C-alpha positions as YAML, in Angstrom:
chain: A
units: angstrom
residues:
- id: 1
  name: MET
  ca: [0.00, 0.00, 0.00]
- id: 2
  name: ILE
  ca: [1.34, 3.44, -0.97]
- id: 3
  name: HIS
  ca: [0.96, 5.83, 1.95]
- id: 4
  name: LEU
  ca: [0.00, 9.44, 1.25]
- id: 5
  name: SER
  ca: [1.76, 12.21, 3.12]
- id: 6
  name: TYR
  ca: [0.32, 15.57, 4.10]
- id: 7
  name: THR
  ca: [2.62, 17.04, 1.44]
- id: 8
  name: ASP
  ca: [0.78, 14.98, -1.17]
- id: 9
  name: LEU
  ca: [-2.53, 16.34, 0.10]
- id: 10
  name: GLY
  ca: [-1.06, 19.84, -0.02]
- id: 11
  name: LEU
  ca: [-0.30, 19.39, -3.72]
- id: 12
  name: CYS
  ca: [-3.94, 18.41, -4.28]
- id: 13
  name: ALA
  ca: [-4.97, 21.56, -2.42]
- id: 14
  name: LEU
  ca: [-2.77, 23.62, -4.78]
- id: 15
  name: LEU
  ca: [-4.69, 22.14, -7.70]
- id: 16
  name: VAL
  ca: [-7.94, 23.29, -6.09]
- id: 17
  name: ILE
  ca: [-6.49, 26.78, -5.65]
- id: 18
  name: ALA
  ca: [-5.41, 26.85, -9.30]
- id: 19
  name: CYS
  ca: [-8.85, 25.66, -10.38]
- id: 20
  name: GLY
  ca: [-10.39, 28.46, -8.33]
- id: 21
  name: GLY
  ca: [-8.17, 30.97, -10.11]
- id: 22
  name: LEU
  ca: [-9.48, 29.80, -13.47]
- id: 23
  name: LEU
  ca: [-13.04, 29.79, -12.18]
- id: 24
  name: THR
  ca: [-12.66, 33.43, -11.09]
- id: 25
  name: LEU
  ca: [-12.43, 34.44, -14.74]
- id: 26
  name: HIS
  ca: [-15.89, 33.01, -15.38]
- id: 27
  name: HIS
  ca: [-17.85, 33.22, -12.11]
- id: 28
  name: PRO
  ca: [-16.07, 34.74, -9.08]
- id: 29
  name: ALA
  ca: [-18.86, 33.77, -6.67]
- id: 30
  name: LEU
  ca: [-18.33, 30.10, -7.49]
- id: 31
  name: THR
  ca: [-14.67, 30.42, -6.56]
- id: 32
  name: ARG
  ca: [-15.62, 31.28, -2.99]
- id: 33
  name: GLN
  ca: [-18.00, 28.33, -2.93]
- id: 34
  name: LEU
  ca: [-15.27, 26.02, -4.24]
- id: 35
  name: TYR
  ca: [-12.75, 27.12, -1.62]
- id: 36
  name: GLY
  ca: [-15.30, 27.04, 1.18]
- id: 37
  name: SER
  ca: [-16.58, 23.61, 0.21]
- id: 38
  name: ALA
  ca: [-13.07, 22.18, -0.17]
- id: 39
  name: LEU
  ca: [-12.01, 23.59, 3.21]
- id: 40
  name: ARG
  ca: [-15.12, 22.21, 4.89]
- id: 41
  name: CYS
  ca: [-14.56, 18.82, 3.25]
- id: 42
  name: GLY
  ca: [-10.97, 18.67, 4.46]
- id: 43
  name: LEU
  ca: [-11.79, 19.67, 8.02]
- id: 44
  name: GLN
  ca: [-14.72, 17.25, 8.24]
- id: 45
  name: LEU
  ca: [-12.70, 14.32, 6.92]
- id: 46
  name: LEU
  ca: [-9.73, 15.03, 9.19]
- id: 47
  name: LEU
  ca: [-11.99, 15.29, 12.22]
- id: 48
  name: MET
  ca: [-13.75, 12.09, 11.17]
- id: 49
  name: GLY
  ca: [-10.39, 10.33, 10.88]
- id: 50
  name: VAL
  ca: [-9.41, 11.35, 14.41]
- id: 51
  name: TRP
  ca: [-12.82, 10.41, 15.79]
- id: 52
  name: LEU
  ca: [-12.91, 7.03, 14.05]
- id: 53
  name: SER
  ca: [-9.39, 6.22, 15.24]
- id: 54
  name: PHE
  ca: [-10.61, 6.81, 18.78]
- id: 55
  name: ILE
  ca: [-13.76, 4.70, 18.30]
- id: 56
  name: PHE
  ca: [-11.85, 1.83, 16.65]
- id: 57
  name: THR
  ca: [-9.64, 1.47, 19.72]
- id: 58
  name: ARG
  ca: [-12.64, 1.30, 22.09]
- id: 59
  name: GLN
  ca: [-14.87, -1.27, 20.29]
- id: 60
  name: HIS
  ca: [-17.86, -0.30, 22.45]
- id: 61
  name: TRP
  ca: [-21.43, -0.25, 21.17]
- id: 62
  name: GLY
  ca: [-22.13, 3.04, 22.96]
- id: 63
  name: TRP
  ca: [-19.62, 4.94, 20.83]
- id: 64
  name: VAL
  ca: [-20.98, 3.32, 17.68]
- id: 65
  name: ALA
  ca: [-24.53, 4.31, 18.67]
- id: 66
  name: LEU
  ca: [-23.45, 7.89, 19.39]
- id: 67
  name: MET
  ca: [-21.69, 8.21, 16.05]
- id: 68
  name: SER
  ca: [-24.69, 6.71, 14.24]
- id: 69
  name: VAL
  ca: [-27.01, 9.25, 15.88]
- id: 70
  name: ILE
  ca: [-24.71, 12.12, 14.88]
- id: 71
  name: MET
  ca: [-24.52, 10.91, 11.27]
- id: 72
  name: LEU
  ca: [-28.27, 10.41, 11.05]
- id: 73
  name: GLY
  ca: [-28.94, 13.80, 12.61]
- id: 74
  name: ALA
  ca: [-26.62, 15.56, 10.16]
- id: 75
  name: ALA
  ca: [-28.25, 13.78, 7.21]
- id: 76
  name: THR
  ca: [-31.71, 14.73, 8.47]
- id: 77
  name: LEU
  ca: [-30.80, 18.41, 8.77]
- id: 78
  name: GLU
  ca: [-29.25, 18.43, 5.30]
- id: 79
  name: ALA
  ca: [-32.26, 16.71, 3.71]
- id: 80
  name: GLY
  ca: [-34.62, 19.19, 5.34]
- id: 81
  name: ARG
  ca: [-32.73, 22.16, 3.91]
- id: 82
  name: ARG
  ca: [-32.92, 20.97, 0.31]
- id: 83
  name: GLN
  ca: [-36.58, 21.81, -0.23]
- id: 84
  name: ALA
  ca: [-37.97, 24.58, -2.47]
- id: 85
  name: VAL
  ca: [-41.55, 24.01, -1.22]
- id: 86
  name: PRO
  ca: [-40.91, 22.42, 2.17]
- id: 87
  name: LEU
  ca: [-43.26, 20.82, 4.62]
- id: 88
  name: GLN
  ca: [-43.50, 22.45, 8.03]
- id: 89
  name: ALA
  ca: [-40.26, 21.92, 9.95]
- id: 90
  name: ALA
  ca: [-41.47, 19.16, 12.28]
- id: 91
  name: TRP
  ca: [-42.94, 17.12, 9.43]
- id: 92
  name: ARG
  ca: [-40.05, 17.82, 7.07]
- id: 93
  name: TYR
  ca: [-37.33, 16.68, 9.43]
- id: 94
  name: GLY
  ca: [-39.46, 13.93, 10.90]
- id: 95
  name: LEU
  ca: [-40.11, 12.34, 7.50]
- id: 96
  name: ALA
  ca: [-36.45, 12.61, 6.51]
- id: 97
  name: LEU
  ca: [-35.37, 10.99, 9.78]
- id: 98
  name: MET
  ca: [-37.95, 8.21, 9.53]
- id: 99
  name: SER
  ca: [-37.28, 7.31, 5.90]
- id: 100
  name: MET
  ca: [-33.48, 7.52, 5.93]
- id: 101
  name: GLY
  ca: [-33.12, 6.00, 9.38]
- id: 102
  name: THR
  ca: [-35.35, 3.03, 8.60]
- id: 103
  name: ALA
  ca: [-33.71, 2.30, 5.26]
- id: 104
  name: ALA
  ca: [-30.05, 2.90, 6.16]
- id: 105
  name: LEU
  ca: [-30.01, 1.34, 9.63]
- id: 106
  name: SER
  ca: [-31.94, -1.77, 8.60]
- id: 107
  name: MET
  ca: [-29.69, -2.37, 5.58]
- id: 108
  name: THR
  ca: [-26.52, -1.78, 7.62]
- id: 109
  name: VAL
  ca: [-27.56, -4.24, 10.33]
- id: 110
  name: LEU
  ca: [-28.54, -6.81, 7.69]
- id: 111
  name: VAL
  ca: [-25.15, -6.56, 5.99]
- id: 112
  name: VAL
  ca: [-22.93, -6.74, 9.09]
- id: 113
  name: VAL
  ca: [-24.96, -9.61, 10.59]
- id: 114
  name: ALA
  ca: [-25.89, -11.75, 7.58]
- id: 115
  name: LEU
  ca: [-23.25, -10.98, 4.93]
- id: 116
  name: LEU
  ca: [-20.06, -9.83, 6.65]
- id: 117
  name: GLN
  ca: [-20.81, -11.71, 9.89]
- id: 118
  name: ALA
  ca: [-18.78, -9.19, 11.87]
- id: 119
  name: ASP
  ca: [-17.92, -10.07, 15.47]
- id: 120
  name: PRO
  ca: [-19.26, -8.19, 17.29]
- id: 121
  name: TRP
  ca: [-21.98, -7.17, 14.84]
- id: 122
  name: TYR
  ca: [-21.63, -3.51, 15.82]
- id: 123
  name: SER
  ca: [-17.89, -3.47, 15.07]
- id: 124
  name: PRO
  ca: [-17.22, 0.18, 14.14]
- id: 125
  name: ARG
  ca: [-14.78, -0.80, 11.38]
- id: 126
  name: TYR
  ca: [-17.68, -2.26, 9.40]
- id: 127
  name: PHE
  ca: [-20.82, -0.63, 10.80]
- id: 128
  name: LEU
  ca: [-19.92, 3.05, 10.53]
- id: 129
  name: PRO
  ca: [-18.43, 3.12, 7.00]
- id: 130
  name: LEU
  ca: [-21.39, 1.13, 5.66]
- id: 131
  name: LEU
  ca: [-23.90, 3.37, 7.42]
- id: 132
  name: GLY
  ca: [-22.13, 6.45, 6.07]
- id: 133
  name: MET
  ca: [-22.23, 5.27, 2.46]
- id: 134
  name: LEU
  ca: [-25.86, 4.21, 2.66]
- id: 135
  name: LEU
  ca: [-26.93, 7.43, 4.39]
- id: 136
  name: GLY
  ca: [-25.12, 9.61, 1.87]
- id: 137
  name: ASN
  ca: [-26.89, 8.10, -1.11]
- id: 138
  name: CYS
  ca: [-30.21, 7.87, 0.69]
- id: 139
  name: LEU
  ca: [-29.93, 11.56, 1.60]
- id: 140
  name: THR
  ca: [-29.61, 12.56, -2.05]
- id: 141
  name: GLY
  ca: [-32.55, 10.43, -3.16]
- id: 142
  name: VAL
  ca: [-34.91, 11.38, -0.33]
- id: 143
  name: SER
  ca: [-34.22, 15.11, -0.60]
- id: 144
  name: MET
  ca: [-34.65, 15.07, -4.39]
- id: 145
  name: GLY
  ca: [-37.84, 13.02, -4.16]
- id: 146
  name: MET
  ca: [-39.49, 15.17, -1.49]
- id: 147
  name: ASP
  ca: [-38.50, 18.40, -3.23]
- id: 148
  name: HIS
  ca: [-39.82, 17.26, -6.62]
- id: 149
  name: PHE
  ca: [-43.04, 15.88, -5.13]
- id: 150
  name: ASN
  ca: [-43.89, 18.95, -3.05]
- id: 151
  name: ARG
  ca: [-43.18, 21.30, -5.95]
- id: 152
  name: GLN
  ca: [-45.40, 19.26, -8.26]
- id: 153
  name: VAL
  ca: [-48.26, 19.29, -5.78]
- id: 154
  name: TRP
  ca: [-47.90, 23.03, -5.12]
- id: 155
  name: GLN
  ca: [-47.83, 23.91, -8.82]
- id: 156
  name: GLN
  ca: [-50.69, 21.59, -9.80]
- id: 157
  name: GLN
  ca: [-53.21, 22.21, -7.03]
- id: 158
  name: ALA
  ca: [-55.98, 23.02, -9.51]
- id: 159
  name: GLN
  ca: [-55.37, 19.82, -11.45]
- id: 160
  name: LEU
  ca: [-55.49, 17.77, -8.26]
- id: 161
  name: GLU
  ca: [-58.76, 19.39, -7.21]
- id: 162
  name: TRP
  ca: [-60.20, 18.69, -10.66]
- id: 163
  name: ARG
  ca: [-59.27, 15.00, -10.44]
- id: 164
  name: LEU
  ca: [-60.82, 14.73, -7.00]
- id: 165
  name: ALA
  ca: [-63.98, 16.43, -8.29]
- id: 166
  name: LEU
  ca: [-64.23, 13.76, -11.00]
- id: 167
  name: GLY
  ca: [-64.46, 11.10, -8.29]
- id: 168
  name: MET
  ca: [-60.88, 9.91, -8.08]
- id: 169
  name: THR
  ca: [-59.52, 8.84, -4.72]
- id: 170
  name: ALA
  ca: [-56.65, 10.79, -3.21]
- id: 171
  name: THR
  ca: [-54.21, 8.05, -4.20]
- id: 172
  name: GLU
  ca: [-55.45, 7.97, -7.80]
- id: 173
  name: ALA
  ca: [-55.40, 11.76, -8.14]
- id: 174
  name: ILE
  ca: [-51.83, 12.18, -6.94]
- id: 175
  name: GLN
  ca: [-50.39, 9.00, -8.46]
- id: 176
  name: PRO
  ca: [-48.87, 10.67, -11.59]
- id: 177
  name: MET
  ca: [-46.95, 13.14, -9.42]
- id: 178
  name: TYR
  ca: [-45.84, 10.35, -7.11]
- id: 179
  name: ARG
  ca: [-44.47, 8.31, -10.01]
- id: 180
  name: GLN
  ca: [-42.73, 11.31, -11.62]
- id: 181
  name: SER
  ca: [-41.06, 12.19, -8.32]
- id: 182
  name: LEU
  ca: [-40.01, 8.59, -7.72]
- id: 183
  name: GLU
  ca: [-38.50, 8.42, -11.20]
- id: 184
  name: ALA
  ca: [-36.65, 11.74, -10.80]
- id: 185
  name: ALA
  ca: [-35.23, 10.74, -7.41]
- id: 186
  name: LEU
  ca: [-34.08, 7.29, -8.56]
- id: 187
  name: ARG
  ca: [-32.54, 8.39, -11.86]
- id: 188
  name: PRO
  ca: [-29.10, 9.20, -10.34]
- id: 189
  name: THR
  ca: [-29.03, 5.76, -8.70]
- id: 190
  name: PHE
  ca: [-29.85, 4.01, -11.96]
- id: 191
  name: ASN
  ca: [-27.20, 6.09, -13.77]
- id: 192
  name: MET
  ca: [-24.68, 5.04, -11.12]
- id: 193
  name: LEU
  ca: [-25.48, 1.36, -11.68]
- id: 194
  name: VAL
  ca: [-25.32, 1.38, -15.48]
- id: 195
  name: SER
  ca: [-22.10, 3.42, -15.64]
- id: 196
  name: ALA
  ca: [-20.13, 1.37, -13.11]
- id: 197
  name: GLY
  ca: [-17.26, -0.62, -14.57]
- id: 198
  name: VAL
  ca: [-17.52, 0.68, -18.14]
- id: 199
  name: ILE
  ca: [-17.72, 4.46, -17.89]
- id: 200
  name: SER
  ca: [-16.30, 4.84, -14.39]
- id: 201
  name: LEU
  ca: [-14.56, 2.88, -11.65]
- id: 202
  name: PRO
  ca: [-16.45, 3.49, -8.39]
- id: 203
  name: GLY
  ca: [-14.58, 5.15, -5.54]
- id: 204
  name: MET
  ca: [-14.56, 2.23, -3.12]
- id: 205
  name: MET
  ca: [-13.22, -0.17, -5.75]
- id: 206
  name: THR
  ca: [-10.54, 2.30, -6.82]
- id: 207
  name: GLY
  ca: [-9.52, 2.86, -3.21]
- id: 208
  name: GLN
  ca: [-9.20, -0.86, -2.52]
- id: 209
  name: ILE
  ca: [-7.11, -1.45, -5.64]
- id: 210
  name: LEU
  ca: [-4.82, 1.45, -4.76]
- id: 211
  name: ALA
  ca: [-4.51, -0.03, -1.26]
- id: 212
  name: GLY
  ca: [-3.30, -3.34, -2.74]
- id: 213
  name: ALA
  ca: [-6.45, -5.49, -2.83]
- id: 214
  name: ALA
  ca: [-6.91, -8.04, -5.61]
- id: 215
  name: PRO
  ca: [-9.09, -6.62, -8.41]
- id: 216
  name: MET
  ca: [-11.74, -9.36, -8.20]
- id: 217
  name: GLU
  ca: [-11.99, -8.98, -4.42]
- id: 218
  name: ALA
  ca: [-12.45, -5.23, -4.88]
- id: 219
  name: VAL
  ca: [-15.10, -5.90, -7.53]
- id: 220
  name: LYS
  ca: [-17.10, -8.17, -5.20]
- id: 221
  name: TYR
  ca: [-17.12, -5.62, -2.40]
- id: 222
  name: GLN
  ca: [-18.01, -2.80, -4.78]
- id: 223
  name: LEU
  ca: [-20.86, -4.79, -6.33]
- id: 224
  name: MET
  ca: [-22.24, -5.58, -2.88]
- id: 225
  name: ILE
  ca: [-22.11, -1.90, -1.91]
- id: 226
  name: MET
  ca: [-23.73, -0.64, -5.12]
- id: 227
  name: LEU
  ca: [-26.60, -3.11, -4.93]
- id: 228
  name: LEU
  ca: [-27.15, -2.16, -1.28]
- id: 229
  name: LEU
  ca: [-27.08, 1.54, -2.21]
- id: 230
  name: ALA
  ca: [-29.75, 0.96, -4.85]
- id: 231
  name: VAL
  ca: [-32.01, -0.94, -2.45]
- id: 232
  name: CYS
  ca: [-31.49, 1.45, 0.47]
- id: 233
  name: THR
  ca: [-32.09, 4.56, -1.64]
- id: 234
  name: SER
  ca: [-35.19, 3.09, -3.28]
- id: 235
  name: VAL
  ca: [-36.70, 2.08, 0.07]
- id: 236
  name: GLY
  ca: [-35.93, 5.46, 1.63]
- id: 237
  name: ILE
  ca: [-37.49, 7.38, -1.26]
- id: 238
  name: MET
  ca: [-40.63, 5.24, -1.29]
- id: 239
  name: LEU
  ca: [-41.07, 5.65, 2.47]
- id: 240
  name: ALA
  ca: [-40.63, 9.43, 2.27]
- id: 241
  name: LEU
  ca: [-42.95, 9.94, -0.70]
- id: 242
  name: SER
  ca: [-45.63, 7.64, 0.68]
- id: 243
  name: ALA
  ca: [-45.64, 9.60, 3.93]
- id: 244
  name: CYS
  ca: [-45.74, 12.93, 2.06]
- id: 245
  name: ARG
  ca: [-48.67, 11.69, 0.01]
- id: 246
  name: ARG
  ca: [-50.67, 10.88, 3.15]
- id: 247
  name: LEU
  ca: [-49.89, 14.22, 4.80]
- id: 248
  name: LEU
  ca: [-51.30, 16.30, 1.94]
- id: 249
  name: PHE
  ca: [-54.85, 14.96, 2.25]
- id: 250
  name: ASP
  ca: [-57.24, 14.99, 5.20]
- id: 251
  name: GLU
  ca: [-59.23, 12.04, 6.53]
- id: 252
  name: ARG
  ca: [-61.98, 12.72, 3.97]
- id: 253
  name: GLN
  ca: [-59.48, 12.57, 1.08]
- id: 254
  name: ARG
  ca: [-59.60, 16.32, 0.44]
- id: 255
  name: LEU
  ca: [-56.47, 18.16, -0.64]
- id: 256
  name: ASP
  ca: [-55.02, 19.86, 2.45]
- id: 257
  name: LEU
  ca: [-51.84, 21.87, 1.87]
- id: 258
  name: HIS
  ca: [-51.61, 23.65, 5.22]
- id: 259
  name: ARG
  ca: [-48.51, 21.59, 6.05]
- id: 260
  name: LEU
  ca: [-46.68, 22.97, 3.00]
- id: 261
  name: GLN
  ca: [-44.81, 26.27, 3.21]
- id: 262
  name: PRO
  ca: [-44.95, 28.60, 0.17]
- id: 263
  name: PRO
  ca: [-41.76, 28.92, -1.89]
- id: 264
  name: GLY
  ca: [-39.31, 31.39, -0.38]
- id: 265
  name: SER
  ca: [-41.01, 31.47, 3.03]
...
C-alpha cells in the first residue's frame, strides 16, 4: 500500500487553488463556494479520521450508537434544507429521519450480521463506513424526491382538485406526481449502476485497488455496496414519498396543503 503524506494532500490543495483561479475568470462567486466547500470537506474528513481512530480502539457499542445518531442527525438536517416548497419543519425533518433511518439502519444491520458476519456485529470498522455510504446516497434520493413531489403538488393544485372532483380517490389523483417524483429521485441511482465498470470505476473499488487489494476482491465488495445503495435509496425514497402523500390529504381525502410552506417562506 502506498501511503500518502500531508505534502501529497497539499499538492492536491494547490490544484484546487489553481482551479479556483481559473473559475474566477468566469464566475467569481463560485470560486468562494469552491474554496469554502473544499475547506469544509478537508476539516470534516480530518476530524472524522481522528474520531474514528478513537472509536476503533474502544470497540464499544455506545460509541458506535453515538456516532450513528450524529450521522443520522446531520443527514436529516441536510435533507430538510434541500426543499424549495418544504413541509413544516417538524414534518419535514421527521419524515427525513424516519425514511433515511429506517432504510439505512436496517440495511446496515442486515449486511454486518448476515453478509459480513462481523464479530461483534456492531464493530465500528464495518458498521460506521457502511452506514455512512448508505446514508449519503439515501440523503440525495430522499431530498430530491421530497423536493420534486412537493413542488409538483404546489404547482398543480388546480389539477389535483379537478381530479378529485371527478371522483378519483386521493391516491389515484396524486399518483402521476408520485411516479414522476419517484423516477426523478431514482434516476441518479440508476445512472450510477449502469455506468459502473464501463464508464467509471467506483470510488470504493478504486480505493481498494490502490490499497493493494486483488481486483476481483475489490469488484465483489463494490458490487455488494452498489446493490445495497440501490435498495437502500429506493426504500428510503418510497417511504418518504408515501408519507408525504398521506400528509397532503385529510381524513376525507380532500387536498389539504396547510402543512406545505410557500416557496421562499
